[in-house]
mmCIF file of C-alpha atoms in Angstrom:
data_model
loop_
_atom_site.group_PDB
_atom_site.id
_atom_site.type_symbol
_atom_site.label_atom_id
_atom_site.label_comp_id
_atom_site.label_asym_id
_atom_site.label_seq_id
_atom_site.Cartn_x
_atom_site.Cartn_y
_atom_site.Cartn_z
ATOM 1 C CA MET A 71 132.453 -35.320 -101.108
ATOM 2 C CA GLY A 72 133.741 -34.503 -104.567
ATOM 3 C CA GLN A 73 131.547 -34.604 -107.631
ATOM 4 C CA CYS A 74 132.192 -36.265 -111.014
ATOM 5 C CA LEU A 75 132.093 -34.124 -114.137
ATOM 6 C CA SER A 76 131.232 -36.315 -117.112
ATOM 7 C CA GLY A 77 131.760 -35.399 -120.736
ATOM 8 C CA SER A 78 134.124 -36.275 -123.508
ATOM 9 C CA ARG A 79 136.943 -36.298 -121.058
ATOM 10 C CA PRO A 80 137.541 -38.812 -118.278
ATOM 11 C CA CYS A 81 135.574 -38.320 -115.076
ATOM 12 C CA LEU A 82 137.255 -35.934 -112.661
ATOM 13 C CA ASP A 83 136.714 -35.761 -108.949
ATOM 14 C CA VAL A 84 136.027 -32.050 -108.290
ATOM 15 C CA PRO A 85 135.289 -30.704 -104.749
ATOM 16 C CA GLY A 86 131.661 -29.432 -104.378
ATOM 17 C CA ARG A 87 132.801 -26.055 -103.048
ATOM 18 C CA LEU A 88 134.470 -25.317 -106.379
ATOM 19 C CA LEU A 89 131.200 -25.710 -108.363
ATOM 20 C CA PRO A 90 129.204 -22.579 -109.346
ATOM 21 C CA GLN A 91 126.647 -21.643 -106.600
ATOM 22 C CA PRO A 92 123.404 -19.626 -107.094
ATOM 23 C CA PRO A 93 123.836 -16.018 -106.024
ATOM 24 C CA THR A 94 122.534 -15.142 -102.515
ATOM 25 C CA PRO A 95 120.393 -11.974 -102.316
ATOM 26 C CA PRO A 96 122.103 -9.318 -100.263
ATOM 27 C CA PRO A 97 120.498 -8.532 -96.827
ATOM 28 C CA LEU A 98 119.101 -5.217 -98.103
ATOM 29 C CA VAL A 99 117.082 -6.941 -100.838
ATOM 30 C CA ARG A 100 115.646 -9.436 -98.354
ATOM 31 C CA ARG A 101 114.544 -6.620 -96.071
ATOM 32 C CA LYS A 102 112.862 -4.825 -98.961
ATOM 33 C CA LEU A 103 111.006 -7.986 -99.976
ATOM 34 C CA ALA A 104 109.784 -8.506 -96.394
ATOM 35 C CA LEU A 105 108.623 -4.884 -96.197
ATOM 36 C CA LEU A 106 106.813 -5.192 -99.532
ATOM 37 C CA PHE A 107 104.997 -8.330 -98.316
ATOM 38 C CA ALA A 108 103.944 -6.605 -95.068
ATOM 39 C CA MET A 109 102.600 -3.605 -97.001
ATOM 40 C CA LEU A 110 100.640 -5.941 -99.286
ATOM 41 C CA CYS A 111 99.018 -7.605 -96.228
ATOM 42 C CA VAL A 112 98.057 -4.215 -94.759
ATOM 43 C CA TRP A 113 96.594 -3.080 -98.094
ATOM 44 C CA LEU A 114 94.551 -6.289 -98.412
ATOM 45 C CA TYR A 115 93.240 -5.870 -94.837
ATOM 46 C CA MET A 116 92.144 -2.279 -95.503
ATOM 47 C CA VAL A 117 90.408 -3.245 -98.769
ATOM 48 C CA LEU A 118 88.444 -6.000 -97.035
ATOM 49 C CA TYR A 119 87.509 -3.701 -94.127
ATOM 50 C CA SER A 120 86.304 -0.977 -96.496
ATOM 51 C CA CYS A 121 84.231 -3.570 -98.329
ATOM 52 C CA ALA A 122 82.678 -4.709 -95.057
ATOM 53 C CA GLY A 123 81.699 -1.154 -94.154
ATOM 54 C CA SER A 124 80.286 -0.277 -97.556
ATOM 55 C CA CYS A 125 78.373 -3.541 -97.837
ATOM 56 C CA THR A 126 76.801 -2.926 -94.450
ATOM 57 C CA ALA A 127 75.801 0.642 -95.252
ATOM 58 C CA ALA A 128 74.525 0.130 -98.792
ATOM 59 C CA PRO A 129 70.782 -0.350 -99.101
ATOM 60 C CA GLY A 130 69.341 -3.081 -101.248
ATOM 61 C CA LEU A 131 65.858 -3.992 -102.395
ATOM 62 C CA LEU A 132 65.347 -6.004 -99.422
ATOM 63 C CA MET A 133 62.492 -6.084 -94.386
ATOM 64 C CA LEU A 134 63.810 -5.863 -90.651
ATOM 65 C CA GLY A 135 62.606 -9.211 -89.041
ATOM 66 C CA SER A 136 62.920 -11.700 -86.273
ATOM 67 C CA GLY A 137 65.922 -13.484 -87.782
ATOM 68 C CA SER A 138 68.028 -16.151 -86.180
ATOM 69 C CA ARG A 139 71.006 -14.444 -84.622
ATOM 70 C CA ALA A 140 69.983 -15.838 -81.263
ATOM 71 C CA ALA A 141 71.197 -19.199 -82.454
ATOM 72 C CA HIS A 142 74.695 -17.760 -82.846
ATOM 73 C CA ALA A 143 74.708 -15.699 -79.657
ATOM 74 C CA SER A 144 76.747 -16.752 -76.650
ATOM 75 C CA PRO A 145 74.808 -18.149 -73.688
ATOM 76 C CA ALA A 146 75.585 -15.019 -71.687
ATOM 77 C CA LEU A 147 73.884 -12.883 -74.318
ATOM 78 C CA ALA A 148 71.007 -15.159 -75.258
ATOM 79 C CA THR A 149 69.541 -15.396 -71.756
ATOM 80 C CA ALA A 150 69.236 -12.429 -69.423
ATOM 81 C CA PRO A 151 69.953 -13.102 -65.720
ATOM 82 C CA ASN A 152 66.985 -13.601 -63.432
ATOM 83 C CA GLY A 153 65.771 -10.664 -61.420
ATOM 84 C CA THR A 154 63.168 -7.942 -61.318
ATOM 85 C CA PRO A 155 63.786 -4.265 -62.177
ATOM 86 C CA SER A 156 63.592 -1.838 -59.319
ATOM 87 C CA ARG A 157 60.332 0.104 -59.055
ATOM 88 C CA LEU A 158 59.786 3.751 -58.488
ATOM 89 C CA PRO A 159 58.200 4.163 -55.040
ATOM 90 C CA PHE A 160 54.953 6.065 -54.648
ATOM 91 C CA ARG A 161 54.230 6.813 -50.989
ATOM 92 C CA GLY A 162 50.778 6.548 -49.596
ATOM 93 C CA LEU A 163 49.665 3.894 -52.107
ATOM 94 C CA GLN A 164 48.359 0.616 -50.721
ATOM 95 C CA ALA A 165 48.109 -2.828 -52.300
ATOM 96 C CA THR A 166 44.868 -3.538 -54.120
ATOM 97 C CA ALA A 167 42.781 -6.644 -54.409
ATOM 98 C CA LEU A 168 44.334 -7.179 -57.847
ATOM 99 C CA THR A 169 47.904 -7.452 -56.548
ATOM 100 C CA ALA A 170 48.134 -11.108 -57.534
ATOM 101 C CA GLY A 171 46.880 -10.293 -61.033
ATOM 102 C CA LYS A 172 49.443 -7.519 -61.389
ATOM 103 C CA GLU A 173 52.263 -9.770 -60.227
ATOM 104 C CA MET A 174 51.126 -12.398 -62.726
ATOM 105 C CA ALA A 175 51.079 -9.815 -65.508
ATOM 106 C CA GLU A 176 54.476 -8.391 -64.612
ATOM 107 C CA GLY A 177 55.932 -11.877 -64.269
ATOM 108 C CA ALA A 178 54.876 -12.664 -67.825
ATOM 109 C CA ALA A 179 56.364 -9.390 -69.059
ATOM 110 C CA SER A 180 59.622 -10.158 -67.250
ATOM 111 C CA GLN A 181 59.713 -13.587 -68.888
ATOM 112 C CA GLU A 182 59.491 -12.024 -72.343
ATOM 113 C CA GLU A 183 62.239 -9.544 -71.477
ATOM 114 C CA GLN A 184 64.516 -12.460 -70.643
ATOM 115 C CA SER A 185 64.077 -13.823 -74.181
ATOM 116 C CA PRO A 186 64.558 -10.684 -76.281
ATOM 117 C CA GLU A 187 64.260 -10.787 -80.007
ATOM 118 C CA ALA A 188 67.720 -10.927 -81.541
ATOM 119 C CA PRO A 189 68.732 -9.661 -84.982
ATOM 120 C CA ASP A 190 69.823 -11.747 -87.946
ATOM 121 C CA SER A 191 73.147 -13.556 -88.267
ATOM 122 C CA PRO A 192 76.144 -11.464 -89.363
ATOM 123 C CA SER A 193 77.484 -11.656 -92.887
ATOM 124 C CA PRO A 194 80.663 -13.687 -93.577
ATOM 125 C CA ILE A 195 82.671 -10.475 -93.886
ATOM 126 C CA SER A 196 81.342 -9.213 -90.532
ATOM 127 C CA SER A 197 82.189 -12.574 -89.009
ATOM 128 C CA PHE A 198 85.711 -12.298 -90.411
ATOM 129 C CA PHE A 199 86.243 -8.997 -88.655
ATOM 130 C CA SER A 200 84.572 -10.057 -85.406
ATOM 131 C CA GLY A 201 87.960 -11.365 -84.303
ATOM 132 C CA SER A 202 89.596 -7.981 -84.949
ATOM 133 C CA GLY A 203 89.672 -4.943 -82.713
ATOM 134 C CA SER A 204 88.976 -4.978 -78.988
ATOM 135 C CA LYS A 205 86.019 -5.097 -76.633
ATOM 136 C CA GLN A 206 85.113 -1.751 -75.086
ATOM 137 C CA LEU A 207 82.568 -0.611 -72.528
ATOM 138 C CA PRO A 208 79.660 1.099 -74.331
ATOM 139 C CA GLN A 209 79.999 4.772 -75.141
ATOM 140 C CA ALA A 210 76.239 5.057 -75.744
ATOM 141 C CA ILE A 211 73.266 3.240 -74.197
ATOM 142 C CA ILE A 212 69.589 3.157 -75.144
ATOM 143 C CA ILE A 213 68.127 3.235 -71.622
ATOM 144 C CA GLY A 214 64.392 3.252 -72.358
ATOM 145 C CA VAL A 215 61.571 3.008 -72.543
ATOM 146 C CA LYS A 216 59.934 -0.398 -72.730
ATOM 147 C CA LYS A 217 57.459 -0.624 -75.651
ATOM 148 C CA GLY A 218 58.661 2.742 -76.901
ATOM 149 C CA GLY A 219 60.513 1.566 -80.032
ATOM 150 C CA THR A 220 63.958 0.743 -78.636
ATOM 151 C CA ARG A 221 64.398 -2.454 -80.678
ATOM 152 C CA ALA A 222 63.553 -0.686 -83.927
ATOM 153 C CA LEU A 223 65.978 2.131 -83.144
ATOM 154 C CA LEU A 224 68.827 -0.243 -82.333
ATOM 155 C CA GLU A 225 68.268 -2.288 -85.483
ATOM 156 C CA PHE A 226 68.160 0.863 -87.594
ATOM 157 C CA LEU A 227 71.421 2.074 -86.022
ATOM 158 C CA ARG A 228 73.168 -1.239 -86.657
ATOM 159 C CA VAL A 229 73.070 -0.453 -90.377
ATOM 160 C CA HIS A 230 75.718 2.206 -89.728
ATOM 161 C CA PRO A 231 79.235 0.790 -90.273
ATOM 162 C CA ASP A 232 80.576 2.728 -87.267
ATOM 163 C CA VAL A 233 78.059 1.263 -84.791
ATOM 164 C CA ARG A 234 78.574 -2.109 -83.110
ATOM 165 C CA ALA A 235 75.911 -3.232 -80.653
ATOM 166 C CA VAL A 236 74.913 -6.199 -78.517
ATOM 167 C CA GLY A 237 71.787 -7.857 -79.929
ATOM 168 C CA ALA A 238 70.247 -9.109 -76.676
ATOM 169 C CA GLU A 239 69.627 -6.875 -73.660
ATOM 170 C CA PRO A 240 72.495 -7.236 -71.138
ATOM 171 C CA HIS A 241 70.486 -6.008 -68.104
ATOM 172 C CA PHE A 242 73.791 -5.248 -66.382
ATOM 173 C CA PHE A 243 72.921 -2.058 -64.494
ATOM 174 C CA ASP A 244 69.632 -3.421 -63.140
ATOM 175 C CA ARG A 245 70.059 -7.181 -62.669
ATOM 176 C CA SER A 246 73.708 -8.222 -62.980
ATOM 177 C CA TYR A 247 75.709 -5.318 -61.564
ATOM 178 C CA ASP A 248 77.363 -7.581 -59.012
ATOM 179 C CA LYS A 249 79.103 -9.467 -61.848
ATOM 180 C CA GLY A 250 81.394 -6.505 -62.454
ATOM 181 C CA LEU A 251 82.489 -4.371 -65.391
ATOM 182 C CA ALA A 252 84.862 -7.023 -66.747
ATOM 183 C CA TRP A 253 81.897 -9.378 -67.221
ATOM 184 C CA TYR A 254 79.898 -6.564 -68.819
ATOM 185 C CA ARG A 255 82.731 -5.614 -71.191
ATOM 186 C CA ASP A 256 83.051 -9.225 -72.303
ATOM 187 C CA LEU A 257 79.444 -9.124 -73.575
ATOM 188 C CA MET A 258 80.297 -6.320 -75.985
ATOM 189 C CA PRO A 259 81.226 -6.888 -79.636
ATOM 190 C CA ARG A 260 84.734 -6.095 -80.798
ATOM 191 C CA THR A 261 85.216 -2.666 -82.313
ATOM 192 C CA LEU A 262 87.880 -0.970 -84.398
ATOM 193 C CA GLU A 263 89.133 2.574 -83.953
ATOM 194 C CA GLY A 264 86.377 5.072 -84.765
ATOM 195 C CA GLN A 265 83.513 2.675 -84.084
ATOM 196 C CA ILE A 266 80.985 3.119 -81.257
ATOM 197 C CA THR A 267 79.971 0.336 -78.882
ATOM 198 C CA MET A 268 76.278 0.387 -77.888
ATOM 199 C CA GLU A 269 73.697 -1.617 -75.974
ATOM 200 C CA LYS A 270 70.037 -1.210 -75.134
ATOM 201 C CA THR A 271 68.140 -2.230 -72.006
ATOM 202 C CA PRO A 272 64.836 -0.295 -71.652
ATOM 203 C CA SER A 273 64.364 -1.127 -67.965
ATOM 204 C CA TYR A 274 67.378 1.034 -67.042
ATOM 205 C CA PHE A 275 65.218 4.166 -67.324
ATOM 206 C CA VAL A 276 62.978 3.078 -64.433
ATOM 207 C CA THR A 277 65.746 1.546 -62.281
ATOM 208 C CA ARG A 278 66.668 3.892 -59.420
ATOM 209 C CA GLU A 279 70.266 2.636 -59.163
ATOM 210 C CA ALA A 280 71.044 2.742 -62.899
ATOM 211 C CA PRO A 281 71.970 6.473 -63.255
ATOM 212 C CA ALA A 282 74.636 6.355 -60.535
ATOM 213 C CA ARG A 283 75.990 3.041 -61.784
ATOM 214 C CA ILE A 284 76.335 4.193 -65.393
ATOM 215 C CA SER A 285 77.895 7.459 -64.225
ATOM 216 C CA ALA A 286 80.422 5.477 -62.169
ATOM 217 C CA MET A 287 81.367 3.554 -65.318
ATOM 218 C CA SER A 288 81.771 6.732 -67.365
ATOM 219 C CA LYS A 289 80.397 10.224 -66.847
ATOM 220 C CA ASP A 290 80.708 10.772 -70.618
ATOM 221 C CA THR A 291 78.269 8.005 -71.576
ATOM 222 C CA LYS A 292 75.650 9.209 -74.059
ATOM 223 C CA LEU A 293 72.102 8.179 -73.189
ATOM 224 C CA ILE A 294 69.197 7.710 -75.602
ATOM 225 C CA VAL A 295 65.569 7.479 -74.456
ATOM 226 C CA VAL A 296 62.827 6.475 -76.899
ATOM 227 C CA VAL A 297 59.518 7.768 -75.529
ATOM 228 C CA ARG A 298 55.952 7.260 -76.674
ATOM 229 C CA ASP A 299 52.471 8.461 -75.689
ATOM 230 C CA PRO A 300 52.260 6.918 -72.183
ATOM 231 C CA VAL A 301 48.648 5.793 -72.667
ATOM 232 C CA THR A 302 49.433 3.942 -75.894
ATOM 233 C CA ARG A 303 52.629 2.618 -74.308
ATOM 234 C CA ALA A 304 50.688 1.202 -71.321
ATOM 235 C CA ILE A 305 48.203 -0.555 -73.616
ATOM 236 C CA SER A 306 51.072 -1.973 -75.687
ATOM 237 C CA ASP A 307 52.757 -3.170 -72.504
ATOM 238 C CA TYR A 308 49.557 -4.906 -71.408
ATOM 239 C CA THR A 309 49.106 -6.432 -74.893
ATOM 240 C CA GLN A 310 52.574 -7.976 -74.721
ATOM 241 C CA THR A 311 51.819 -9.525 -71.329
ATOM 242 C CA LEU A 312 48.393 -10.712 -72.491
ATOM 243 C CA SER A 313 50.013 -12.622 -75.346
ATOM 244 C CA LYS A 314 51.965 -14.623 -72.775
ATOM 245 C CA ARG A 315 49.299 -14.934 -70.092
ATOM 246 C CA PRO A 316 45.755 -14.801 -71.515
ATOM 247 C CA ASP A 317 44.313 -15.370 -68.026
ATOM 248 C CA ILE A 318 45.449 -12.051 -66.531
ATOM 249 C CA PRO A 319 42.812 -9.483 -65.402
ATOM 250 C CA THR A 320 41.504 -6.904 -67.866
ATOM 251 C CA PHE A 321 43.407 -3.712 -68.598
ATOM 252 C CA GLU A 322 40.587 -1.688 -67.066
ATOM 253 C CA SER A 323 40.666 -3.577 -63.751
ATOM 254 C CA LEU A 324 44.462 -3.353 -63.480
ATOM 255 C CA THR A 325 44.470 0.392 -64.195
ATOM 256 C CA PHE A 326 42.482 1.496 -61.124
ATOM 257 C CA ARG A 327 42.916 1.165 -57.409
ATOM 258 C CA ASN A 328 39.312 2.257 -57.132
ATOM 259 C CA ARG A 329 37.493 2.626 -60.425
ATOM 260 C CA SER A 330 34.395 4.254 -58.971
ATOM 261 C CA ALA A 331 36.605 6.965 -57.502
ATOM 262 C CA GLY A 332 38.734 7.102 -60.665
ATOM 263 C CA LEU A 333 41.924 6.497 -58.651
ATOM 264 C CA ILE A 334 44.760 5.260 -60.906
ATOM 265 C CA ASP A 335 46.962 2.476 -59.539
ATOM 266 C CA THR A 336 50.471 3.832 -60.068
ATOM 267 C CA SER A 337 52.016 0.723 -58.520
ATOM 268 C CA TRP A 338 51.262 -1.203 -61.717
ATOM 269 C CA SER A 339 54.417 -1.086 -63.826
ATOM 270 C CA ALA A 340 52.493 -0.534 -67.074
ATOM 271 C CA ILE A 341 51.243 2.774 -65.609
ATOM 272 C CA GLN A 342 54.352 3.640 -63.634
ATOM 273 C CA ILE A 343 56.779 3.495 -66.570
ATOM 274 C CA GLY A 344 54.862 6.242 -68.409
ATOM 275 C CA ILE A 345 55.419 8.835 -65.664
ATOM 276 C CA TYR A 346 58.534 9.923 -67.536
ATOM 277 C CA ALA A 347 59.148 13.146 -65.618
ATOM 278 C CA LYS A 348 59.579 11.336 -62.290
ATOM 279 C CA HIS A 349 62.084 8.888 -63.730
ATOM 280 C CA LEU A 350 63.998 11.612 -65.567
ATOM 281 C CA GLU A 351 64.590 13.497 -62.324
ATOM 282 C CA HIS A 352 66.901 10.706 -61.125
ATOM 283 C CA TRP A 353 68.924 10.758 -64.343
ATOM 284 C CA LEU A 354 69.422 14.524 -64.342
ATOM 285 C CA ARG A 355 71.100 14.247 -60.928
ATOM 286 C CA HIS A 356 73.938 12.314 -62.566
ATOM 287 C CA PHE A 357 73.988 13.420 -66.225
ATOM 288 C CA PRO A 358 73.584 16.840 -67.872
ATOM 289 C CA ALA A 359 70.659 17.176 -70.281
ATOM 290 C CA ARG A 360 73.084 17.622 -73.209
ATOM 291 C CA GLN A 361 74.183 13.982 -72.789
ATOM 292 C CA MET A 362 70.633 12.699 -73.191
ATOM 293 C CA LEU A 363 68.698 12.450 -76.440
ATOM 294 C CA PHE A 364 64.933 11.907 -76.402
ATOM 295 C CA VAL A 365 63.643 10.136 -79.480
ATOM 296 C CA SER A 366 59.963 10.296 -80.392
ATOM 297 C CA GLY A 367 58.566 6.801 -80.853
ATOM 298 C CA GLU A 368 55.755 8.239 -82.988
ATOM 299 C CA ARG A 369 58.137 10.129 -85.272
ATOM 300 C CA LEU A 370 60.356 7.059 -85.525
ATOM 301 C CA ILE A 371 57.392 5.437 -87.312
ATOM 302 C CA ARG A 372 56.327 8.446 -89.404
ATOM 303 C CA ASP A 373 59.805 9.679 -90.354
ATOM 304 C CA PRO A 374 62.494 7.145 -89.412
ATOM 305 C CA ALA A 375 65.212 8.802 -91.490
ATOM 306 C CA GLY A 376 64.590 12.189 -89.855
ATOM 307 C CA GLU A 377 64.745 10.769 -86.347
ATOM 308 C CA LEU A 378 67.804 8.664 -87.227
ATOM 309 C CA GLY A 379 69.458 11.838 -88.487
ATOM 310 C CA ARG A 380 69.120 13.370 -85.024
ATOM 311 C CA VAL A 381 70.532 10.229 -83.421
ATOM 312 C CA GLN A 382 73.512 10.082 -85.775
ATOM 313 C CA ASP A 383 74.282 13.744 -85.051
ATOM 314 C CA PHE A 384 74.021 13.130 -81.301
ATOM 315 C CA LEU A 385 76.465 10.221 -81.523
ATOM 316 C CA GLY A 386 78.885 12.198 -83.682
ATOM 317 C CA LEU A 387 78.390 9.895 -86.671
ATOM 318 C CA LYS A 388 78.291 10.728 -90.348
ATOM 319 C CA ARG A 389 74.692 10.717 -91.653
ATOM 320 C CA ILE A 390 74.802 7.452 -93.577
ATOM 321 C CA ILE A 391 71.319 6.145 -92.678
ATOM 322 C CA THR A 392 68.840 8.058 -94.861
ATOM 323 C CA ASP A 393 65.436 7.722 -96.550
ATOM 324 C CA LYS A 394 66.827 5.251 -99.068
ATOM 325 C CA HIS A 395 67.256 2.662 -96.300
ATOM 326 C CA PHE A 396 63.541 2.442 -95.398
ATOM 327 C CA TYR A 397 60.165 1.425 -96.735
ATOM 328 C CA PHE A 398 56.805 1.306 -94.944
ATOM 329 C CA ASN A 399 55.263 -2.102 -94.238
ATOM 330 C CA LYS A 400 51.488 -1.644 -94.318
ATOM 331 C CA THR A 401 50.836 -5.027 -92.682
ATOM 332 C CA LYS A 402 53.030 -4.242 -89.675
ATOM 333 C CA GLY A 403 52.148 -0.587 -89.606
ATOM 334 C CA PHE A 404 55.703 0.637 -89.213
ATOM 335 C CA PRO A 405 58.866 1.132 -91.302
ATOM 336 C CA CYS A 406 61.278 -1.640 -92.193
ATOM 337 C CA LEU A 407 64.828 -1.584 -93.448
ATOM 338 C CA LYS A 408 65.439 -2.392 -97.085
ATOM 339 C CA LYS A 409 68.679 -3.988 -95.962
ATOM 340 C CA ALA A 410 69.474 -4.831 -92.349
ATOM 341 C CA GLU A 411 72.960 -5.436 -90.986
ATOM 342 C CA GLY A 412 74.365 -8.678 -92.353
ATOM 343 C CA SER A 413 71.102 -9.550 -94.129
ATOM 344 C CA SER A 414 70.539 -10.224 -97.801
ATOM 345 C CA LYS A 415 66.788 -10.860 -97.808
ATOM 346 C CA PRO A 416 63.567 -8.960 -96.940
ATOM 347 C CA HIS A 417 63.533 -8.334 -93.242
ATOM 348 C CA CYS A 418 61.127 -6.571 -90.772
ATOM 349 C CA LEU A 419 60.833 -6.617 -87.000
ATOM 350 C CA GLY A 420 59.383 -9.964 -85.933
ATOM 351 C CA LYS A 421 55.965 -11.197 -84.917
ATOM 352 C CA THR A 422 56.364 -9.915 -81.336
ATOM 353 C CA LYS A 423 56.262 -6.365 -82.732
ATOM 354 C CA GLY A 424 53.143 -4.660 -83.998
ATOM 355 C CA ARG A 425 50.609 -6.779 -82.084
ATOM 356 C CA THR A 426 46.963 -5.736 -82.400
ATOM 357 C CA HIS A 427 45.838 -3.958 -79.228
ATOM 358 C CA PRO A 428 42.681 -5.093 -77.443
ATOM 359 C CA GLU A 429 39.671 -2.773 -77.320
ATOM 360 C CA ILE A 430 39.894 -0.586 -74.206
ATOM 361 C CA ASP A 431 36.962 1.276 -72.643
ATOM 362 C CA PRO A 432 37.167 4.862 -74.019
ATOM 363 C CA GLU A 433 36.350 6.256 -70.564
ATOM 364 C CA VAL A 434 39.386 4.474 -69.130
ATOM 365 C CA VAL A 435 41.576 5.825 -71.919
ATOM 366 C CA GLN A 436 40.287 9.356 -71.273
ATOM 367 C CA ARG A 437 40.904 9.018 -67.532
ATOM 368 C CA LEU A 438 44.465 7.902 -68.209
ATOM 369 C CA ARG A 439 45.049 10.881 -70.493
ATOM 370 C CA GLU A 440 43.890 13.193 -67.718
ATOM 371 C CA PHE A 441 46.159 11.409 -65.243
ATOM 372 C CA TYR A 442 49.262 11.675 -67.435
ATOM 373 C CA ARG A 443 48.701 15.244 -68.647
ATOM 374 C CA PRO A 444 50.530 17.098 -65.824
ATOM 375 C CA PHE A 445 53.413 14.630 -65.931
ATOM 376 C CA ASN A 446 53.658 15.029 -69.715
ATOM 377 C CA LEU A 447 53.738 18.827 -69.467
ATOM 378 C CA LYS A 448 56.545 18.643 -66.917
ATOM 379 C CA PHE A 449 58.420 16.213 -69.142
ATOM 380 C CA TYR A 450 58.097 18.627 -72.080
ATOM 381 C CA GLN A 451 59.628 21.376 -69.920
ATOM 382 C CA MET A 452 62.464 19.169 -68.706
ATOM 383 C CA THR A 453 63.424 18.023 -72.213
ATOM 384 C CA GLY A 454 62.613 21.227 -74.080
ATOM 385 C CA HIS A 455 60.490 19.260 -76.541
ATOM 386 C CA ASP A 456 56.718 19.020 -76.951
ATOM 387 C CA PHE A 457 55.894 15.468 -78.024
ATOM 388 C CA GLY A 458 52.242 16.340 -78.717
ATOM 389 C CA TRP A 459 50.615 13.655 -76.602
ATOM 390 C CA ASP A 460 47.935 16.009 -75.212
#
């Protein structure tokens, strides 16, 4: 259709194609504009990612605590599969009259393991990046030991911007191995290039099948074991169970097969776990000692930054977690983070940590120290480190 040009002169019917048209940018200019927009998007992404890392690593004036991340966890992570960890066999030992009491105690402990304490909810920035990257099988695993300080270590490590870890214990290599590696990988958080994927399940250390299974996944997996005075660890283990089942037998009665003869009942898991040397033998058949780091649970309390320095070096990470990240909580009796991952308020490990131990007969404690002494000395030789428990 033509168009009418109005003015002082009569209206003329002029074809539309003869009217002036806005200039069309040449193809080269359009390509440059598209490239500039893409570069702007990449720059914005990198700025936000750097902010996420620095915000995670920077300490504030804030405690490590129970938190509420469990409410955000997927069902597969929030509830561990049913099952019982494999036990280390000790030939020649017979069941005692307290077998039922021991099973009751271990059942209560297993129930608590299936509802592990989860860390706090991630920050909005962390949530934004949770959809980025890819899910990888873990390159490092905290394999033990129960009541040694594994939860504290994992929460301390999560402050590092290059560490991504599952909050709940997957229990893949001891309870859910039949579900396959694809299922296991799907439990892991997404990571970007340069980040390490980790998990922690303390019962792996005492599971006979776990070393071969982890080696089959990757022979390069780095393994971390948090160990603690086995006598104190056994009492802490019992205290945890007692909090769930107040009707279980006394610690003293569970410790002995025959108290008058002073014969220790090594079939009780609280005692069995602390025979570290026997468990370590199975791991050294599948992994060289250089791929295992043994963290002192006692030093983790006295000097968390020093012990975290060793862990960061072992994992090949820059030493970002230092003294400035910690303060000592006198009520709990152990260190807390000034600023935990994704947290903006005071935060310590929750009420299930730092329970008051019951009074134990000093003679029983002394007998246990005598029982563990040769195993401890062998463990010192195997690891090349004297933990000072004797």
